[in-house]
Amino acid sequence: MSTRSPRSRHPEAPRQATIRDVARAARVSVATVSRALNDSGPVRDDTRRRVRDAADNLRFTPHGGARSLITSRTNTLGVLLPDLYGEFFSEIIRGIDRSAQRAGYQLLLSSARNAHDEVHGAFRAMYGRVDGLVLMAPDVELAELFAQHRDGTPIVFINSPVTSEDARVITIDNHGGAYQMVKHLVRKGHQRIAIIRGAESNHDAAERLRGYRDALDDGGLPRDPRLEFHGDFTETAGYRAGRAALKLQPHPTAIFAANDAMAIGALSALREEGVAVPGAIAVAGFDDIPIARYVSPPLSSVHVPIAQLGERAMDLLLGAIVGPDHGAARRVVLPTTLVIRKSSP
Amino acid sequence: MSTRSPRSRHPEAPRQATIRDVARAARVSVATVSRALNDSGPVRDDTRRRVRDAADNLRFTPHGGARSLITSRTNTLGVLLPDLYGEFFSEIIRGIDRSAQRAGYQLLLSSARNAHDEVHGAFRAMYGRVDGLVLMAPDVELAELFAQHRDGTPIVFINSPVTSEDARVITIDNHGGAYQMVKHLVRKGHQRIAIIRGAESNHDAAERLRGYRDALDDGGLPRDPRLEFHGDFTETAGYRAGRAALKLQPHPTAIFAANDAMAIGALSALREEGVAVPGAIAVAGFDDIPIARYVSPPLSSVHVPIAQLGERAMDLLLGAIVGPDHGAARRVVLPTTLVIRKSSP
DNA sequence: TTGTAAGCGTTATCAT
DNA sequence: ATGATAACGCTTACAA
């Protein structure tokens, strides 16, 4: 029984139909099938119908590879992200997907922690299968690497420190957002404002730190290295920093976390220690991820249009693909806005 | 100036090198290049070196489409998800990506709200460009549709009510998880336990509802339709249900939300109304998304190994691709575990 | 309006 | 160990 003909049990795997099968069934040439199915040339109505029927019957789906070989278009866009963790990324992918779907493109997704080789590998693996690439590399060195890697495939960078003049790059106003938030805290009378920083090599993190420092300077407050806690954008890091902040004598009266995940981790630490927020310590984050308004107390944050960031990046890319985007902006900076909630009224 | 030779300004787009260019540069035939680069045949060491150097110099990257045309493998796997919203999906994509990356596969990602046409379209768009497909369709009808759609491409369903015997499907123990959580609430003495349901057509939601009802029955508590609030897995829906629950006289003493996002929305509503959690009302969720432990009070939940769900699905798929997976399980049910935190001690 | 055939870039088969 | 060359499935001149 196990040695019966392979097709005996299930009439499965009935070799995917090719354009030739359709042509034969519709009794026309493959060229006509192609024309009929793609509306790419004159075909008589009844012929077209016959072809369409045959294609449907055979469940014909054109082989993308073969097609892209001749058209040199893949209808696919590559997305390379540093990691896929947390709500920030689900939001940005959402935005990217929305825009791509609207334009009829598929998405080839890859993540690469910031090891050079890994990114390079992912990039090579994508090459030839994508018409363009959205790359998020907040890590400095990567951006440099790719700014040079130009071989026709349009690239759009998200939140990446790319210096090259003609690179297409979309960023958010990291410095401005951080500056405004810390300024707000200063205005509320806070004298000791701590920051939970992002990873050293991360460009966004660096900019937010700069905004924090500038706001302190402008507010006439001294910089204090002990108030600058290290972090890496995870809840755990925020939690640790939160605990560390409490050990300080006197402890800060406000904590600005470089992203919401860390702010939420810090909130959790403070709650555990019975510290009132915002009563004893005010807390603020950055990104305004969807969940920020639902934590307790609701988290003040710097609103970043995350989904829009992905969407705009995609639009930029699509613009570069359809034609030479001479007029189009190559550098877009999305504004951020302050969202004050109960965690730092 | 604008009418100069197209290549005058930037030496850009230097036509991507093909295997022929490499062959010419290394002064060998294309066959040898292929063998050298893929280790797919005998090549003298120095020849190999010469070829590799030439390939590097020309920044040669093989054209995926051409390759897949002849090998009939794409090294790409399709992922079709119902939506990309929230931490649940970022986690599941993470798991999928991890497993795929390990096996050297690329990911073609698509989302489709549950309109039949949309899913069908996404599927067709993927066909021929993927070696296999992971499909999440908690919507009943979709699963039916795809169970029939068998043409060789292996499919693995996640959390989908597929009845077909030989379909590969991986699910979590929705009923058991919900049952345990509600049982826990019953044991704690709650008499009026509300549920915030998921969407009607959603299979997970239906199973969780069933678990809730069975636990009530077994606990000797009456079912009360007024305690079954509608929802759709979003924070907003949870928020609304939370408010609605407070209007009830007497109001429930515990709320079980069919997922964490809704539980968090409900928490937020209760907080706004100054209702103590768990003092006045206990709250529990489902999924145990990473952020659950960080909300306030920390959320009790039914832990689902989300990333693992994606990872296992991928493994199942990879197994089906490499060879006929006769021995392998076609149905996997991942267990859930209770995580009791402060929101329902 | 339709058909024939060349060619896209790669791998695989067969000579050499 | 290497080289010609025939596929793979499709689109697109060009011919009819």
XYZ file of C-alpha atoms (C1' of nucleotides) in Angstrom:
722
model
C 0.000 0.000 0.000
C 2.817 2.360 0.681
C 4.405 1.456 -2.633
C 1.477 2.296 -4.802
C 1.706 4.857 -7.463
C 2.473 8.200 -5.902
C -0.737 9.697 -7.190
C -2.972 6.923 -6.053
C -4.233 8.249 -2.755
C -4.730 11.900 -3.307
C -4.998 13.531 -6.688
C -2.704 16.084 -5.164
C 0.030 18.225 -6.644
C -1.390 18.376 -10.157
C 1.584 20.283 -11.512
C 0.837 23.973 -11.533
C -0.497 24.973 -14.928
C 1.717 27.066 -17.172
C 0.799 29.499 -19.857
C 1.259 26.688 -22.357
C -1.410 24.596 -20.714
C -3.776 27.512 -20.920
C -2.875 28.118 -24.543
C -3.549 24.511 -25.393
C -6.862 24.482 -23.560
C -7.994 27.707 -25.181
C -6.559 26.632 -28.528
C -4.565 29.746 -29.054
C -0.896 30.627 -28.850
C 0.877 31.523 -25.656
C 1.294 35.050 -26.939
C -2.443 35.446 -27.150
C -2.862 34.105 -23.668
C -0.388 36.625 -22.384
C -2.122 39.446 -24.221
C -5.546 38.374 -23.086
C -4.606 38.003 -19.473
C -2.600 41.199 -19.257
C -4.618 43.377 -21.599
C -1.365 44.095 -23.297
C -2.500 43.908 -26.872
C -5.428 43.429 -29.193
C -7.494 40.331 -28.522
C -10.934 39.553 -29.803
C -13.573 39.534 -27.106
C -14.578 35.934 -27.502
C -10.951 34.862 -27.591
C -10.293 36.713 -24.415
C -13.221 35.031 -22.787
C -12.085 31.622 -23.910
C -8.603 32.273 -22.529
C -9.883 33.598 -19.237
C -12.108 30.591 -18.797
C -9.301 28.206 -19.517
C -7.041 30.035 -17.103
C -9.631 29.867 -14.374
C -10.320 26.222 -14.953
C -6.701 25.322 -14.757
C -6.198 27.654 -11.805
C -3.435 29.264 -13.749
C -1.205 31.688 -11.916
C 1.717 33.150 -13.809
C 5.121 32.308 -12.479
C 6.427 35.489 -10.934
C 10.035 34.590 -11.456
C 9.671 33.992 -15.146
C 7.765 37.168 -15.519
C 10.254 39.259 -13.633
C 13.013 37.784 -15.712
C 11.716 39.415 -18.827
C 10.027 42.509 -17.443
C 12.764 43.118 -14.910
C 10.100 44.031 -12.428
C 9.127 41.893 -9.509
C 6.189 43.750 -8.061
C 7.830 43.151 -4.750
C 9.404 45.538 -2.321
C 11.932 44.610 0.295
C 11.670 45.665 3.902
C 14.655 45.338 6.143
C 14.154 46.138 9.790
C 16.540 45.943 12.703
C 14.256 43.800 14.798
C 10.633 42.883 14.928
C 10.009 43.372 18.575
C 7.200 45.419 20.056
C 4.392 47.606 19.014
C 6.571 50.100 17.218
C 7.421 47.589 14.567
C 4.009 46.148 14.159
C 2.797 49.683 13.552
C 5.462 50.530 11.046
C 4.953 47.310 9.140
C 1.281 48.070 9.114
C 1.903 51.418 7.479
C 4.288 49.931 4.977
C 1.895 47.154 4.134
C -0.990 49.515 3.675
C 0.854 51.625 1.162
C 2.341 48.680 -0.666
C -0.953 46.908 -0.926
C -2.599 49.980 -2.345
C 0.021 50.108 -5.069
C -0.241 46.407 -5.788
C 3.119 45.435 -4.412
C 4.138 42.471 -2.345
C 6.358 42.737 0.687
C 9.509 40.785 1.272
C 10.289 41.134 4.945
C 13.552 40.601 6.698
C 14.958 41.446 10.040
C 18.576 41.794 10.856
C 20.102 42.720 14.118
C 22.803 45.137 13.417
C 25.598 42.805 12.535
C 27.068 43.916 9.265
C 27.217 40.504 7.721
C 23.674 39.741 8.580
C 22.364 42.878 6.955
C 24.582 42.435 3.978
C 23.368 38.874 3.627
C 19.746 39.866 3.882
C 20.312 42.533 1.302
C 21.926 40.135 -1.130
C 19.187 37.631 -0.605
C 16.711 40.282 -1.619
C 18.542 41.542 -4.572
C 16.899 40.658 -7.837
C 13.679 39.811 -6.157
C 12.658 43.330 -5.267
C 12.050 46.520 -7.159
C 13.043 48.627 -4.227
C 13.955 48.538 -0.611
C 12.927 50.178 2.606
C 15.696 50.000 5.099
C 15.620 50.943 8.716
C 19.073 51.173 10.168
C 19.283 53.437 13.169
C 22.677 51.984 13.666
C 25.219 54.403 12.309
C 27.590 52.138 10.488
C 24.937 50.330 8.536
C 23.667 53.497 7.072
C 27.101 54.372 5.842
C 27.448 50.971 4.305
C 24.283 51.252 2.334
C 24.645 54.800 1.240
C 27.401 53.493 -0.981
C 25.592 50.405 -2.085
C 23.877 51.850 -5.070
C 23.193 49.628 -7.967
C 20.007 50.899 -9.373
C 17.674 49.471 -6.798
C 16.009 52.449 -5.152
C 16.388 52.555 -1.413
C 14.550 54.561 1.180
C 16.017 54.836 4.627
C 13.904 55.198 7.698
C 15.343 56.876 10.749
C 18.854 56.373 9.570
C 21.776 58.733 9.784
C 22.627 58.746 6.125
C 24.771 61.660 5.194
C 24.936 61.080 1.467
C 23.307 63.993 -0.332
C 21.089 62.126 -2.715
C 19.951 59.330 -0.435
C 16.240 59.133 0.124
C 15.643 59.234 3.824
C 12.656 59.774 6.015
C 13.026 60.560 9.669
C 11.099 61.965 12.540
C 11.989 65.015 14.515
C 13.731 63.196 17.324
C 15.555 66.173 18.683
C 12.542 68.455 18.577
C 10.266 65.946 20.209
C 12.602 65.227 23.077
C 13.343 68.892 23.491
C 9.690 69.805 23.752
C 8.910 67.083 26.246
C 11.787 67.951 28.535
C 10.976 71.627 28.157
C 7.487 70.814 29.306
C 8.843 69.090 32.395
C 11.106 72.034 33.129
C 8.194 74.408 32.877
C 6.296 72.315 35.357
C 9.011 73.089 37.821
C 11.012 69.884 37.748
C 14.610 70.447 38.771
C 15.982 66.953 38.560
C 14.952 65.308 35.316
C 16.388 61.933 34.468
C 16.579 60.308 31.030
C 16.592 56.663 30.124
C 18.671 56.517 27.007
C 18.488 54.211 24.028
C 21.383 52.158 22.723
C 24.611 54.062 22.168
C 24.897 53.324 18.506
C 21.309 54.158 17.769
C 20.829 57.379 15.922
C 17.322 58.064 17.176
C 18.538 57.555 20.702
C 21.401 59.952 20.206
C 19.122 62.645 18.849
C 16.673 62.272 21.679
C 19.483 62.546 24.156
C 20.625 65.701 22.462
C 17.132 67.130 22.695
C 17.049 66.325 26.387
C 20.352 68.009 27.051
C 19.518 71.072 25.031
C 16.262 71.494 26.882
C 18.072 71.303 30.199
C 20.599 73.863 29.048
C 17.951 76.226 27.799
C 16.012 75.780 30.999
C 19.021 76.742 33.056
C 19.311 73.322 34.640
C 22.659 71.631 35.103
C 23.456 68.443 33.288
C 24.048 65.572 35.658
C 25.600 62.375 34.284
C 24.053 60.400 37.112
C 20.653 61.287 35.757
C 21.418 59.725 32.391
C 20.523 56.058 32.636
C 21.410 53.556 30.010
C 18.834 51.529 28.167
C 18.167 49.638 24.985
C 14.528 50.357 24.191
C 13.143 47.285 25.973
C 10.714 47.239 28.878
C 13.279 45.392 30.926
C 15.826 48.141 30.496
C 13.241 50.693 31.557
C 12.375 48.644 34.580
C 16.000 48.460 35.653
C 16.583 52.136 35.092
C 13.450 52.890 37.089
C 14.769 50.986 40.051
C 18.169 52.583 39.719
C 16.619 56.025 39.662
C 14.963 55.385 42.994
C 18.286 54.615 44.585
C 19.539 58.095 43.817
C 19.566 60.586 46.720
C 17.723 62.758 46.148
C 15.880 60.919 43.423
C 14.755 62.643 40.238
C 11.274 64.154 40.180
C 10.776 63.324 36.537
C 11.908 60.584 34.196
C 11.983 60.964 30.454
C 12.383 57.644 28.702
C 13.677 57.605 25.147
C 10.810 55.356 24.130
C 7.486 54.159 25.485
C 8.524 50.586 26.124
C 11.149 51.774 28.569
C 8.769 54.300 30.102
C 6.312 51.502 30.728
C 9.041 49.399 32.289
C 9.941 52.307 34.547
C 6.301 52.810 35.532
C 6.202 49.201 36.529
C 9.273 49.580 38.725
C 7.896 52.671 40.416
C 4.593 51.000 41.090
C 6.339 48.054 42.669
C 8.122 50.380 45.021
C 4.950 52.224 45.850
C 6.136 55.465 44.324
C 3.277 57.677 43.202
C 3.188 58.728 39.566
C 3.059 61.590 38.868
C 2.880 62.624 42.534
C 6.408 61.700 43.498
C 7.881 61.182 40.061
C 6.528 62.180 36.690
C 7.165 59.880 33.743
C 7.149 60.513 30.021
C 7.973 58.430 26.988
C 8.558 58.706 23.279
C 6.726 57.180 20.274
C 3.195 57.229 21.641
C 2.574 53.612 20.781
C -1.107 52.702 20.780
C -0.953 51.192 24.218
C 0.487 54.305 25.867
C -2.910 55.763 26.575
C -4.051 52.585 28.238
C -1.332 52.072 30.800
C -1.758 53.439 34.253
C -1.413 56.242 34.687
C -1.827 57.043 31.006
C 1.574 57.832 29.636
C 2.635 61.230 28.406
C 4.606 60.779 25.255
C 5.998 62.331 22.147
C 3.615 61.305 19.457
C 5.249 59.801 16.412
C 3.052 58.966 13.453
C 4.516 55.500 13.290
C 2.250 53.912 10.744
C 2.499 57.051 8.683
C 6.252 56.815 8.853
C 6.076 53.453 7.157
C 3.458 54.616 4.744
C 5.373 57.690 3.672
C 8.566 55.729 3.292
C 6.754 53.394 0.969
C 5.287 56.253 -0.997
C 8.708 57.760 -1.400
C 9.982 54.436 -2.641
C 7.115 53.921 -5.029
C 7.731 57.369 -6.430
C 11.337 56.472 -7.085
C 10.333 53.263 -8.791
C 7.739 54.454 -11.233
C 10.025 57.083 -12.654
C 12.945 59.344 -11.985
C 11.677 61.294 -9.013
C 13.515 64.446 -9.802
C 11.129 66.858 -8.228
C 10.300 64.757 -5.207
C 11.788 65.480 -1.838
C 14.607 63.196 -0.897
C 14.582 64.079 2.733
C 11.409 64.059 4.739
C 11.203 64.884 8.403
C 7.937 64.039 10.059
C 6.977 66.310 12.924
C 6.316 64.982 16.375
C 3.761 66.324 18.792
C 3.526 66.404 22.536
C 0.845 64.277 24.111
C 0.440 65.106 27.760
C -1.386 62.528 29.799
C -1.625 61.858 33.501
C 1.836 60.424 34.021
C 3.303 63.916 33.715
C 0.512 66.440 33.814
C 22.571 70.361 -18.513
C 19.429 68.433 -18.119
C 19.872 66.881 -21.510
C 23.306 65.517 -20.960
C 24.012 61.897 -21.280
C 22.013 60.000 -18.702
C 25.141 58.697 -17.080
C 26.907 61.982 -16.860
C 26.079 63.081 -13.342
C 26.170 59.957 -11.330
C 27.777 56.761 -12.428
C 24.648 55.215 -11.071
C 22.710 52.142 -12.087
C 25.633 50.273 -13.629
C 23.438 47.461 -14.878
C 23.461 44.651 -12.368
C 26.082 42.096 -13.319
C 24.891 38.730 -14.587
C 26.542 35.399 -14.446
C 27.830 36.044 -17.952
C 29.699 39.124 -16.852
C 31.327 37.112 -14.135
C 32.190 34.344 -16.557
C 33.809 36.800 -18.917
C 35.771 38.477 -16.161
C 36.979 35.181 -14.746
C 37.550 33.796 -18.242
C 35.525 30.687 -17.695
C 32.122 29.493 -18.827
C 28.900 30.354 -17.075
C 28.560 26.746 -16.047
C 31.781 26.962 -14.134
C 30.710 30.132 -12.457
C 27.533 28.481 -11.316
C 29.430 25.474 -10.020
C 32.019 27.586 -8.273
C 29.525 29.830 -6.576
C 27.159 27.100 -5.528
C 29.636 24.347 -4.770
C 27.531 22.215 -7.021
C 30.260 20.458 -8.913
C 33.978 19.968 -9.291
C 35.969 23.147 -9.689
C 39.689 23.605 -9.316
C 40.627 25.661 -6.311
C 42.310 28.437 -8.191
C 39.453 28.616 -10.647
C 37.030 28.917 -7.814
C 39.050 31.713 -6.345
C 39.180 33.531 -9.634
C 35.445 33.237 -10.038
C 34.721 34.355 -6.514
C 36.922 37.374 -6.916
C 35.295 38.345 -10.158
C 31.865 37.939 -8.598
C 32.797 40.123 -5.681
C 34.301 42.781 -7.875
C 31.233 42.973 -10.028
C 28.997 42.787 -6.996
C 27.281 39.903 -8.633
C 24.061 38.683 -7.074
C 22.205 35.901 -8.803
C 18.767 36.766 -10.066
C 16.327 34.971 -7.831
C 13.639 34.737 -10.449
C 15.852 33.091 -13.007
C 17.104 30.704 -10.439
C 13.681 29.718 -9.221
C 12.600 29.219 -12.783
C 14.932 26.319 -13.247
C 15.141 24.951 -9.728
C 11.443 25.419 -9.119
C 12.267 26.586 -5.661
C 12.010 30.154 -4.508
C 13.531 30.010 -1.073
C 10.640 32.149 -0.047
C 7.739 31.406 2.205
C 4.449 33.230 2.184
C 2.806 34.569 5.303
C -0.788 35.624 5.152
C -2.201 37.224 8.273
C -5.621 38.701 8.957
C -4.269 42.010 10.136
C -1.042 43.430 11.386
C -2.291 45.304 14.358
C -0.912 45.053 17.864
C 1.647 43.171 19.795
C 0.177 39.770 19.070
C 1.116 40.040 15.441
C 4.506 41.514 15.931
C 5.242 38.572 18.187
C 3.983 35.978 15.784
C 5.867 37.485 12.887
C 8.928 37.481 15.054
C 8.594 33.763 15.643
C 7.964 33.080 12.003
C 10.902 35.178 10.949
C 13.216 33.522 13.404
C 12.471 30.062 12.132
C 12.531 31.079 8.493
C 15.793 32.879 8.842
C 17.378 29.899 10.492
C 16.389 27.756 7.534
C 17.554 30.324 5.019
C 14.161 31.331 3.761
C 12.790 34.724 2.904
C 9.386 35.901 3.977
C 6.713 37.256 1.708
C 4.252 39.004 3.961
C 0.680 39.890 3.261
C -2.247 40.955 5.308
C -5.831 40.560 4.340
C -8.824 41.540 6.311
C -11.252 38.781 6.003
C -12.867 39.635 2.739
C -12.806 36.540 0.608
C -11.646 38.265 -2.518
C -8.840 39.983 -0.763
C -7.479 36.773 0.647
C -7.909 34.994 -2.597
C -6.111 37.792 -4.372
C -3.256 37.767 -1.904
C -2.983 34.050 -2.296
C -2.814 34.213 -6.049
C -0.274 36.961 -5.898
C 1.886 34.700 -3.825
C 1.435 31.605 -5.812
C 4.498 30.644 -7.758
C 6.708 32.888 -5.730
C 6.665 30.850 -2.563
C 7.602 27.323 -1.625
C 5.004 27.208 1.073
C 2.493 29.245 2.951
C 1.589 30.020 6.518
C -1.964 31.159 6.753
C -3.769 32.562 9.698
C -7.486 32.645 9.161
C -9.448 32.595 12.374
C -12.404 33.473 10.232
C -14.369 30.334 9.598
C -15.195 30.640 5.952
C -11.672 31.374 4.878
C -10.415 28.207 6.365
C -12.970 26.234 4.419
C -11.954 27.979 1.264
C -8.344 27.128 1.640
C -8.724 23.628 2.814
C -9.835 22.902 -0.706
C -7.234 24.964 -2.417
C -4.591 22.346 -2.694
C -2.215 22.458 -5.561
C 1.004 21.198 -4.243
C 2.060 24.233 -2.297
C 2.215 23.129 1.324
C 0.098 25.186 3.653
C 0.130 25.444 7.396
C -2.825 27.002 9.119
C -2.510 28.885 12.351
C -5.490 29.116 14.658
C -7.872 28.231 11.935
C -10.908 26.003 12.097
C -9.904 23.693 9.291
C -11.799 20.458 9.394
C -10.075 18.705 6.531
C -8.317 15.616 7.831
C -4.954 16.062 6.227
C -4.569 19.794 6.604
C -1.596 20.931 8.608
C -2.842 23.125 11.368
C -1.395 24.504 14.545
C -3.579 25.970 17.230
C -3.519 26.885 20.856
C -5.729 25.502 23.527
C -8.269 28.304 23.463
C -10.983 26.449 25.248
C -8.731 25.087 27.950
C -7.086 28.422 28.615
C -10.352 30.293 28.958
C -11.812 27.512 31.032
C -8.932 27.585 33.481
C -8.980 31.322 33.867
C -12.686 31.508 34.526
C -12.448 28.515 36.824
C -9.832 30.414 38.747
C -12.159 33.379 39.101
C -14.948 31.114 40.247
C -12.729 29.566 42.855
C -11.898 33.005 44.138
C -15.557 33.417 44.916
C -16.703 35.563 42.033
C -20.378 35.102 41.325
C -20.891 37.518 38.489
C -18.191 37.068 35.881
C -18.456 38.995 32.646
C -16.734 38.206 29.371
C -15.693 40.541 26.620
C -15.988 38.464 23.512
C -14.038 38.555 20.281
C -15.580 38.902 16.861
C -18.437 36.527 16.088
C -16.831 34.882 13.129
C -13.506 34.400 14.845
C -12.759 30.855 15.762
C -10.441 31.650 18.649
C -13.060 33.939 20.072
C -15.716 31.271 19.811
C -13.560 28.719 21.586
C -12.712 31.116 24.376
C -16.369 31.889 24.829
C -17.085 28.200 25.037
C -14.420 27.795 27.691
C -15.940 30.640 29.672
C -19.396 29.141 29.534
C -18.256 25.666 30.414
C -16.380 26.979 33.429
C -19.482 28.788 34.615
C -21.554 25.653 34.170
C -19.067 23.495 36.009
C -18.837 26.073 38.743
C -22.573 26.016 39.235
C -22.982 29.609 38.101
C -25.830 30.650 35.844
C -25.102 31.956 32.371
C -26.251 35.513 31.958
C -26.396 36.953 28.436
C -26.091 40.457 29.838
C -22.640 39.537 31.091
C -21.449 38.646 27.616
C -20.178 41.833 26.036
C -19.276 42.099 22.407
C -15.851 43.044 21.242
C -13.426 42.787 18.354
C -10.024 42.349 19.994
C -9.153 46.064 19.993
C -8.401 48.232 23.011
C -11.279 50.473 22.043
C -13.746 47.623 22.175
C -12.445 46.662 25.607
C -12.792 50.219 26.783
C -16.401 50.390 25.667
C -17.257 47.057 27.193
C -15.616 48.149 30.416
C -17.847 51.199 30.614
C -20.895 49.162 29.722
C -20.095 46.660 32.451
C -20.135 49.427 35.029
C -23.649 50.416 34.049
C -24.942 47.007 35.002
C -26.746 46.745 38.350
C -25.257 44.999 40.132
C -22.078 45.163 38.137
C -19.889 42.112 37.609
C -17.119 41.483 40.119
C -14.809 40.062 37.489
C -14.229 40.648 33.806
C -12.590 38.124 31.555
C -11.545 39.639 28.247
C -10.974 37.353 25.295
C -7.620 39.013 24.662
C -5.201 41.317 26.404
C -5.776 44.323 24.217
C -9.418 44.388 25.285
C -8.501 43.717 28.905
C -6.208 46.701 28.819
C -8.944 48.824 27.296
C -11.287 47.718 30.074
C -8.698 48.506 32.738
C -8.453 51.957 31.323
C -12.236 52.455 31.516
C -12.365 51.235 35.098
C -9.538 53.508 36.118
C -11.291 56.478 34.587
C -14.341 55.725 36.650
C -12.294 55.280 39.770
C -13.152 51.631 40.134
C -10.529 49.706 42.064
C -8.912 46.749 40.342
C -8.931 44.090 41.634
C -10.697 45.487 44.718
C -14.052 46.197 43.154
C -13.617 44.324 39.899
C -11.018 41.770 38.934
C -9.789 41.735 35.338
C -8.119 39.032 33.303
C -7.047 38.739 29.689
C -5.840 36.238 27.148
C -2.592 35.975 25.150
C -0.176 37.350 27.740
C 1.368 39.788 25.345
C 4.706 41.119 26.565
C 3.226 44.329 27.848
C 0.665 42.594 30.075
C 3.034 42.435 32.996
C 3.760 46.126 32.762
C 0.289 47.582 32.833
C -1.207 48.626 36.109
C -2.193 46.607 37.876
C -0.230 43.869 36.144
C -2.653 41.872 34.107
C -3.561 38.274 34.791
C -3.706 36.440 31.532
C -3.702 33.128 29.774
C -0.210 32.745 28.536
C 0.083 31.864 24.883
C 3.525 31.149 23.493
C 2.905 33.550 20.641
C 6.333 33.677 19.113
C 6.561 29.931 19.493
C 3.282 29.595 17.688
C 4.804 31.280 14.670
C 8.015 29.369 15.027
C 6.334 25.989 15.218
C 4.089 26.786 12.303
C 7.152 27.564 10.265
C 8.863 24.390 11.358
C 5.855 22.389 10.355
C 5.907 24.069 6.984
C 9.594 23.562 6.476
C 9.146 19.908 7.301
C 6.506 19.614 4.627
C 8.722 21.320 2.101
C 11.917 19.381 2.439
C 10.193 16.094 1.958
C 6.986 14.184 2.371
C 6.331 14.619 6.071
C 4.596 11.333 6.530
C 5.503 10.769 10.117
C 5.118 14.348 11.257
C 2.100 15.506 13.179
C -0.383 17.395 11.101
C -2.212 18.851 14.020
C -0.429 20.574 16.832
C -2.127 22.118 19.807
C 0.039 24.314 21.952
C -0.864 24.370 25.614
C -1.707 27.575 27.405
C -0.873 28.373 30.996
C -2.445 30.568 33.590
C -0.505 33.635 34.661
C -2.018 35.199 37.719
C -0.968 38.753 38.395
C -2.408 41.518 40.522
C -5.408 42.355 38.377
C -7.123 39.173 39.536
C -5.182 37.679 42.426
C -6.337 39.754 -34.646
C -3.182 36.062 -34.080
C 1.128 33.160 -34.257
C 6.288 32.415 -34.265
C 10.308 32.876 -32.014
C 13.891 35.300 -29.469
C 15.491 36.114 -25.132
C 15.479 37.258 -19.922
C 19.555 34.739 -16.171
C 20.086 30.742 -14.191
C 20.995 25.552 -13.462
C 21.624 20.947 -15.248
C 22.898 17.587 -18.698
C 25.950 16.015 -21.512
C 30.145 16.134 -23.992
C 34.865 16.894 -23.952
C 37.707 19.988 -14.467
C 35.499 22.581 -17.849
C 32.441 24.124 -21.760
C 28.224 24.053 -24.887
C 23.667 24.110 -24.697
C 18.995 22.965 -23.552
C 15.616 23.892 -20.612
C 12.558 26.755 -17.018
C 7.774 30.122 -18.064
C 6.997 34.225 -19.521
C 6.658 38.780 -22.531
C 7.380 41.084 -26.688
C 9.003 42.226 -31.244
C 7.939 40.991 -35.693
C 5.583 38.387 -39.255
C 1.501 36.743 -41.112
